[in-house]
Short mmCIF file of C-alpha atoms and ligand atoms in Angstrom, two decimals:
data_model
loop_
_atom_site.label_atom_id
_atom_site.label_comp_id
_atom_site.label_asym_id
_atom_site.label_seq_id
_atom_site.Cartn_x
_atom_site.Cartn_y
_atom_site.Cartn_z
CA MET A 1256 143.83 121.21 -129.20
CA ASP A 1257 140.24 119.04 -129.55
CA TRP A 1258 142.50 116.29 -131.02
CA LEU A 1259 144.99 115.96 -128.09
CA LYS A 1260 142.05 115.89 -125.47
CA ARG A 1261 140.61 112.72 -127.90
CA LYS A 1262 143.65 110.90 -127.52
CA VAL A 1263 144.07 111.26 -123.55
CA ALA A 1264 140.46 110.43 -123.33
CA LEU A 1265 140.97 107.25 -125.44
CA GLU A 1266 144.21 106.53 -123.67
CA ALA A 1267 142.27 106.45 -120.77
CA LEU A 1268 139.77 103.89 -121.69
CA ASN A 1269 142.98 101.28 -120.99
CA TRP A 1270 142.37 101.37 -117.46
CA ILE A 1271 138.68 100.45 -117.73
CA GLU A 1272 137.66 96.75 -117.46
CA ASP A 1273 133.69 95.40 -117.94
CA GLY A 1274 132.10 95.60 -114.46
CA MET A 1275 133.85 98.33 -113.20
CA THR A 1276 132.10 101.18 -110.80
CA VAL A 1277 133.94 104.17 -112.45
CA GLY A 1278 133.99 107.90 -111.43
CA LEU A 1279 132.80 110.46 -114.28
CA GLY A 1280 134.65 113.71 -114.36
CA SER A 1281 133.25 117.04 -115.32
CA GLY A 1282 134.40 119.66 -118.23
CA SER A 1283 135.19 119.05 -121.92
CA THR A 1284 137.99 116.31 -121.67
CA ALA A 1285 135.98 114.28 -119.25
CA GLU A 1286 133.02 114.51 -121.76
CA LEU A 1287 135.21 112.84 -124.31
CA PHE A 1288 135.89 110.21 -122.17
CA LEU A 1289 132.37 109.51 -121.60
CA HIS A 1290 132.05 109.11 -125.24
CA ASN A 1291 134.26 106.12 -125.49
CA LEU A 1292 132.42 104.64 -122.16
CA LYS A 1293 129.07 103.69 -123.90
CA ASP A 1294 130.38 100.78 -125.42
CA LYS A 1295 131.52 99.09 -122.05
CA ASN A 1296 129.57 97.40 -119.32
CA ILE A 1297 130.27 99.59 -116.18
CA GLN A 1298 128.00 101.45 -114.17
CA GLY A 1299 129.01 105.43 -113.23
CA VAL A 1300 128.97 107.66 -110.58
CA ALA A 1301 128.67 111.16 -111.81
CA SER A 1302 130.46 114.48 -110.47
CA SER A 1303 127.88 117.20 -111.36
CA LYS A 1304 124.37 117.29 -112.92
CA LYS A 1305 126.08 118.06 -116.32
CA THR A 1306 127.93 114.75 -116.35
CA GLU A 1307 125.11 112.88 -114.88
CA LYS A 1308 122.78 114.33 -118.02
CA LEU A 1309 125.40 113.39 -120.03
CA ALA A 1310 125.60 109.88 -118.90
CA ARG A 1311 121.74 109.19 -119.28
CA SER A 1312 121.62 110.30 -122.75
CA LEU A 1313 124.56 107.93 -123.34
CA GLY A 1314 122.91 105.14 -121.65
CA ILE A 1315 125.19 104.57 -118.67
CA PRO A 1316 123.82 103.45 -115.59
CA LEU A 1317 124.30 105.73 -112.98
CA VAL A 1318 124.77 104.73 -109.29
CA GLU A 1319 125.87 107.06 -105.96
CA THR A 1320 128.45 105.16 -103.78
CA GLY A 1321 131.62 105.28 -102.62
CA LYS A 1322 133.25 102.41 -103.51
CA ILE A 1323 134.10 103.44 -107.08
CA ASP A 1324 137.30 101.80 -109.07
CA VAL A 1325 138.70 104.12 -111.29
CA THR A 1326 137.81 107.92 -111.56
CA VAL A 1327 138.49 109.61 -114.70
CA ASP A 1328 138.79 113.61 -114.36
CA GLY A 1329 140.09 116.26 -116.45
CA THR A 1330 141.93 119.73 -114.58
CA ASP A 1331 142.84 122.94 -115.31
CA VAL A 1332 146.03 122.49 -114.22
CA VAL A 1333 148.80 120.13 -112.87
CA ASP A 1334 152.51 120.09 -111.42
CA ASN A 1335 155.01 117.57 -111.06
CA SER A 1336 154.07 116.70 -107.29
CA LEU A 1337 150.57 116.02 -109.35
CA THR A 1338 148.97 118.42 -107.64
CA LEU A 1339 146.17 119.61 -109.12
CA ILE A 1340 144.15 122.87 -109.08
CA LYS A 1341 140.34 122.18 -110.34
CA GLY A 1342 136.73 123.77 -110.31
CA GLY A 1343 136.65 125.96 -113.84
CA GLY A 1344 133.54 124.41 -114.21
CA GLY A 1345 132.40 124.75 -110.44
CA SER A 1346 132.11 121.30 -109.81
CA LEU A 1347 135.15 120.80 -107.30
CA VAL A 1348 133.71 119.38 -104.69
CA ARG A 1349 131.87 116.34 -106.26
CA GLU A 1350 134.90 115.98 -108.48
CA LYS A 1351 136.88 115.73 -105.38
CA LEU A 1352 134.43 113.12 -103.30
CA VAL A 1353 134.68 111.00 -106.85
CA ALA A 1354 138.62 111.02 -106.52
CA TYR A 1355 138.78 110.52 -103.13
CA HIS A 1356 136.55 107.88 -103.12
CA ALA A 1357 138.59 105.54 -106.16
CA ASP A 1358 140.84 102.97 -106.02
CA ILE A 1359 142.67 104.83 -108.73
CA TYR A 1360 142.34 108.63 -109.87
CA ILE A 1361 143.26 108.97 -113.03
CA VAL A 1362 143.56 112.97 -114.60
CA ILE A 1363 143.55 113.60 -118.19
CA GLY A 1364 144.57 116.75 -120.12
CA THR A 1365 146.65 118.36 -123.04
CA LYS A 1366 150.03 119.83 -122.53
CA GLU A 1367 149.11 123.44 -121.87
CA LYS A 1368 147.58 121.97 -118.39
CA TRP A 1369 151.09 120.69 -117.18
CA LYS A 1370 153.45 123.02 -115.12
CA LYS A 1371 156.57 122.63 -113.27
CA THR A 1372 155.66 123.96 -110.19
CA LEU A 1373 152.20 126.18 -108.77
CA HIS A 1374 152.61 129.77 -108.63
CA ASP A 1375 150.82 132.41 -109.11
CA GLU A 1376 147.71 130.53 -109.48
CA THR A 1377 143.76 131.20 -109.32
CA VAL A 1378 142.16 128.95 -106.57
CA PRO A 1379 138.55 128.37 -107.07
CA VAL A 1380 136.71 127.90 -103.83
CA GLU A 1381 132.92 126.69 -102.84
CA VAL A 1382 131.63 128.68 -100.40
CA LEU A 1383 128.11 128.61 -98.51
CA PRO A 1384 126.02 131.69 -99.45
CA PHE A 1385 125.23 132.05 -96.27
CA LEU A 1386 127.53 135.23 -94.73
CA HIS A 1387 129.72 134.62 -97.84
CA GLU A 1388 131.07 138.13 -97.83
CA GLY A 1389 132.24 137.86 -94.26
CA THR A 1390 133.98 134.28 -95.74
CA LYS A 1391 135.26 136.40 -98.75
CA GLU A 1392 137.07 138.42 -95.97
CA LEU A 1393 138.52 135.36 -94.02
CA LEU A 1394 139.72 133.86 -97.26
CA LEU A 1395 141.45 137.30 -98.01
CA SER A 1396 143.15 136.77 -94.61
CA ALA A 1397 144.15 133.25 -95.78
CA GLY A 1398 146.40 134.64 -98.48
CA SER A 1399 144.11 135.60 -101.55
CA TYR A 1400 141.47 138.34 -102.95
CA CYS A 1401 138.80 136.34 -104.02
CA SER A 1402 135.97 137.26 -106.56
CA LEU A 1403 132.40 135.92 -106.60
CA ARG A 1404 131.90 133.95 -109.59
CA LEU A 1405 128.84 135.38 -112.04
CA ASP A 1406 127.13 133.18 -114.58
CA THR A 1407 126.50 134.45 -117.87
CA ASN A 1408 123.53 136.69 -116.78
CA GLY A 1409 125.71 138.47 -113.88
CA TYR A 1410 123.97 136.67 -111.24
CA PRO A 1411 125.90 134.46 -108.89
CA PHE A 1412 126.72 131.02 -110.45
CA ILE A 1413 125.56 128.53 -108.23
CA SER A 1414 126.82 124.85 -108.18
CA ASP A 1415 125.04 121.84 -108.14
CA ASN A 1416 125.40 121.79 -104.35
CA GLY A 1417 123.50 124.77 -104.28
CA ASN A 1418 127.02 126.88 -103.13
CA PHE A 1419 128.63 129.94 -104.49
CA ILE A 1420 132.06 130.09 -106.15
CA TYR A 1421 134.82 132.32 -105.15
CA ASP A 1422 137.97 132.45 -107.67
CA CYS A 1423 140.86 133.23 -105.40
CA THR A 1424 144.01 134.98 -107.91
CA ASN A 1425 147.35 135.44 -107.47
CA VAL A 1426 147.73 132.26 -104.76
CA LYS A 1427 151.47 132.04 -104.24
CA GLU A 1428 151.85 129.32 -101.79
CA VAL A 1429 148.78 126.93 -103.24
CA ARG A 1430 148.82 123.99 -100.90
CA ALA A 1431 149.36 126.85 -97.75
CA PHE A 1432 146.28 128.28 -99.11
CA HIS A 1433 144.20 125.27 -99.52
CA GLU A 1434 145.18 124.19 -95.84
CA LYS A 1435 143.91 127.24 -94.46
CA ALA A 1436 141.21 128.19 -96.74
CA VAL A 1437 139.63 124.58 -95.87
CA ARG A 1438 139.54 125.38 -91.91
CA LEU A 1439 137.62 128.41 -92.60
CA PRO A 1440 133.66 128.23 -91.52
CA GLY A 1441 131.53 128.82 -94.74
CA VAL A 1442 133.91 127.12 -96.72
CA VAL A 1443 133.01 123.69 -98.24
CA ASN A 1444 136.33 122.94 -100.01
CA THR A 1445 138.69 124.30 -102.39
CA GLY A 1446 140.00 123.29 -106.00
CA VAL A 1447 143.45 122.13 -104.45
CA PHE A 1448 143.57 118.03 -105.15
CA LEU A 1449 146.15 117.44 -103.18
CA ASN A 1450 147.74 113.86 -103.12
CA LEU A 1451 145.06 112.45 -105.08
CA ALA A 1452 145.91 112.15 -108.68
CA ASP A 1453 147.73 108.14 -109.10
CA VAL A 1454 147.89 108.52 -112.86
CA VAL A 1455 148.00 111.76 -115.09
CA LEU A 1456 148.00 110.97 -118.96
CA ILE A 1457 149.26 114.07 -121.01
CA GLY A 1458 148.39 114.52 -124.46
CA GLU A 1459 151.23 115.89 -126.12
CA ASP A 1460 152.05 116.32 -130.17
CA THR A 1461 154.34 113.01 -130.04
CA GLY A 1462 151.80 111.17 -127.67
CA VAL A 1463 150.37 110.37 -124.74
CA ARG A 1464 152.99 111.05 -121.40
CA THR A 1465 152.21 109.28 -118.57
CA GLU A 1466 153.09 110.29 -115.10
CA ARG A 1467 152.83 108.06 -111.72
CA ARG A 1468 152.32 108.50 -107.85
CA ASN A 1469 154.51 105.80 -106.22
CA LYS A 1470 151.46 103.59 -105.58
CA LEU A 1471 151.13 102.13 -108.99
C1 5RP B 2193 135.70 121.32 -113.25
C2 5RP B 2193 137.02 120.71 -113.48
C3 5RP B 2193 137.55 120.52 -114.90
O1 5RP B 2193 137.70 119.17 -115.03
C4 5RP B 2193 138.28 121.16 -115.47
O2 5RP B 2193 138.09 122.65 -115.47
C5 5RP B 2193 138.99 121.13 -116.76
O3 5RP B 2193 137.97 121.09 -117.80
P1 5RP B 2193 138.26 121.43 -119.58
O4 5RP B 2193 138.42 119.60 -119.68
O5 5RP B 2193 137.21 121.69 -120.16
O6 5RP B 2193 139.65 121.71 -120.26
O7 5RP B 2193 137.36 120.97 -113.02
O8 5RP B 2193 135.26 121.93 -112.28
#
């Protein structure tokens, strides 16, 4: 699938012009896009510490601003209403910020990320460590059993914001779960990205398919 990732990452370059401020996503597909940017005269806003490190190593100047021309990021899942589920890499909160503050938000992914509808999904949720077990109970009453994400050493995974991630499984009504979860004390945000994606580029064997929200 790597060649498909490369293909969508290259296609996204068509949206980038010199002088732009570009939101830089996280994950393997977004990283391929970053490599393509190294010869462009742009400045970036990194959505994770890992992306920040890669951008610096590629010589991409970084800024922290909410005025972003275009953000390009990967996704774990996208459906035909262009709702995304993200956070497989644990960067969902900063990714949501660079998505939200961009004039144009472009999502890149390979064909297996595309689903007609979202059903029985796993939704990552970023949670404050303080009283997190209580937050887990609240998430259960919001509709899903959630388990604390662990790192490779068996310790709680810590996000770039110093928080925990709960992976909430078998979520039937993704949008309703998100709406309930974001209102809970202790929840920072969820990996459900509603009404944010403007363009989704899907890498397929025959080429790159473009799905757009009405706006563009
Ligand atoms: C990280 C993310 C990533 O964008 C998502 O996991 C996709 O990653 P990849 O391109 O490696 O499949 O949401 O929090």
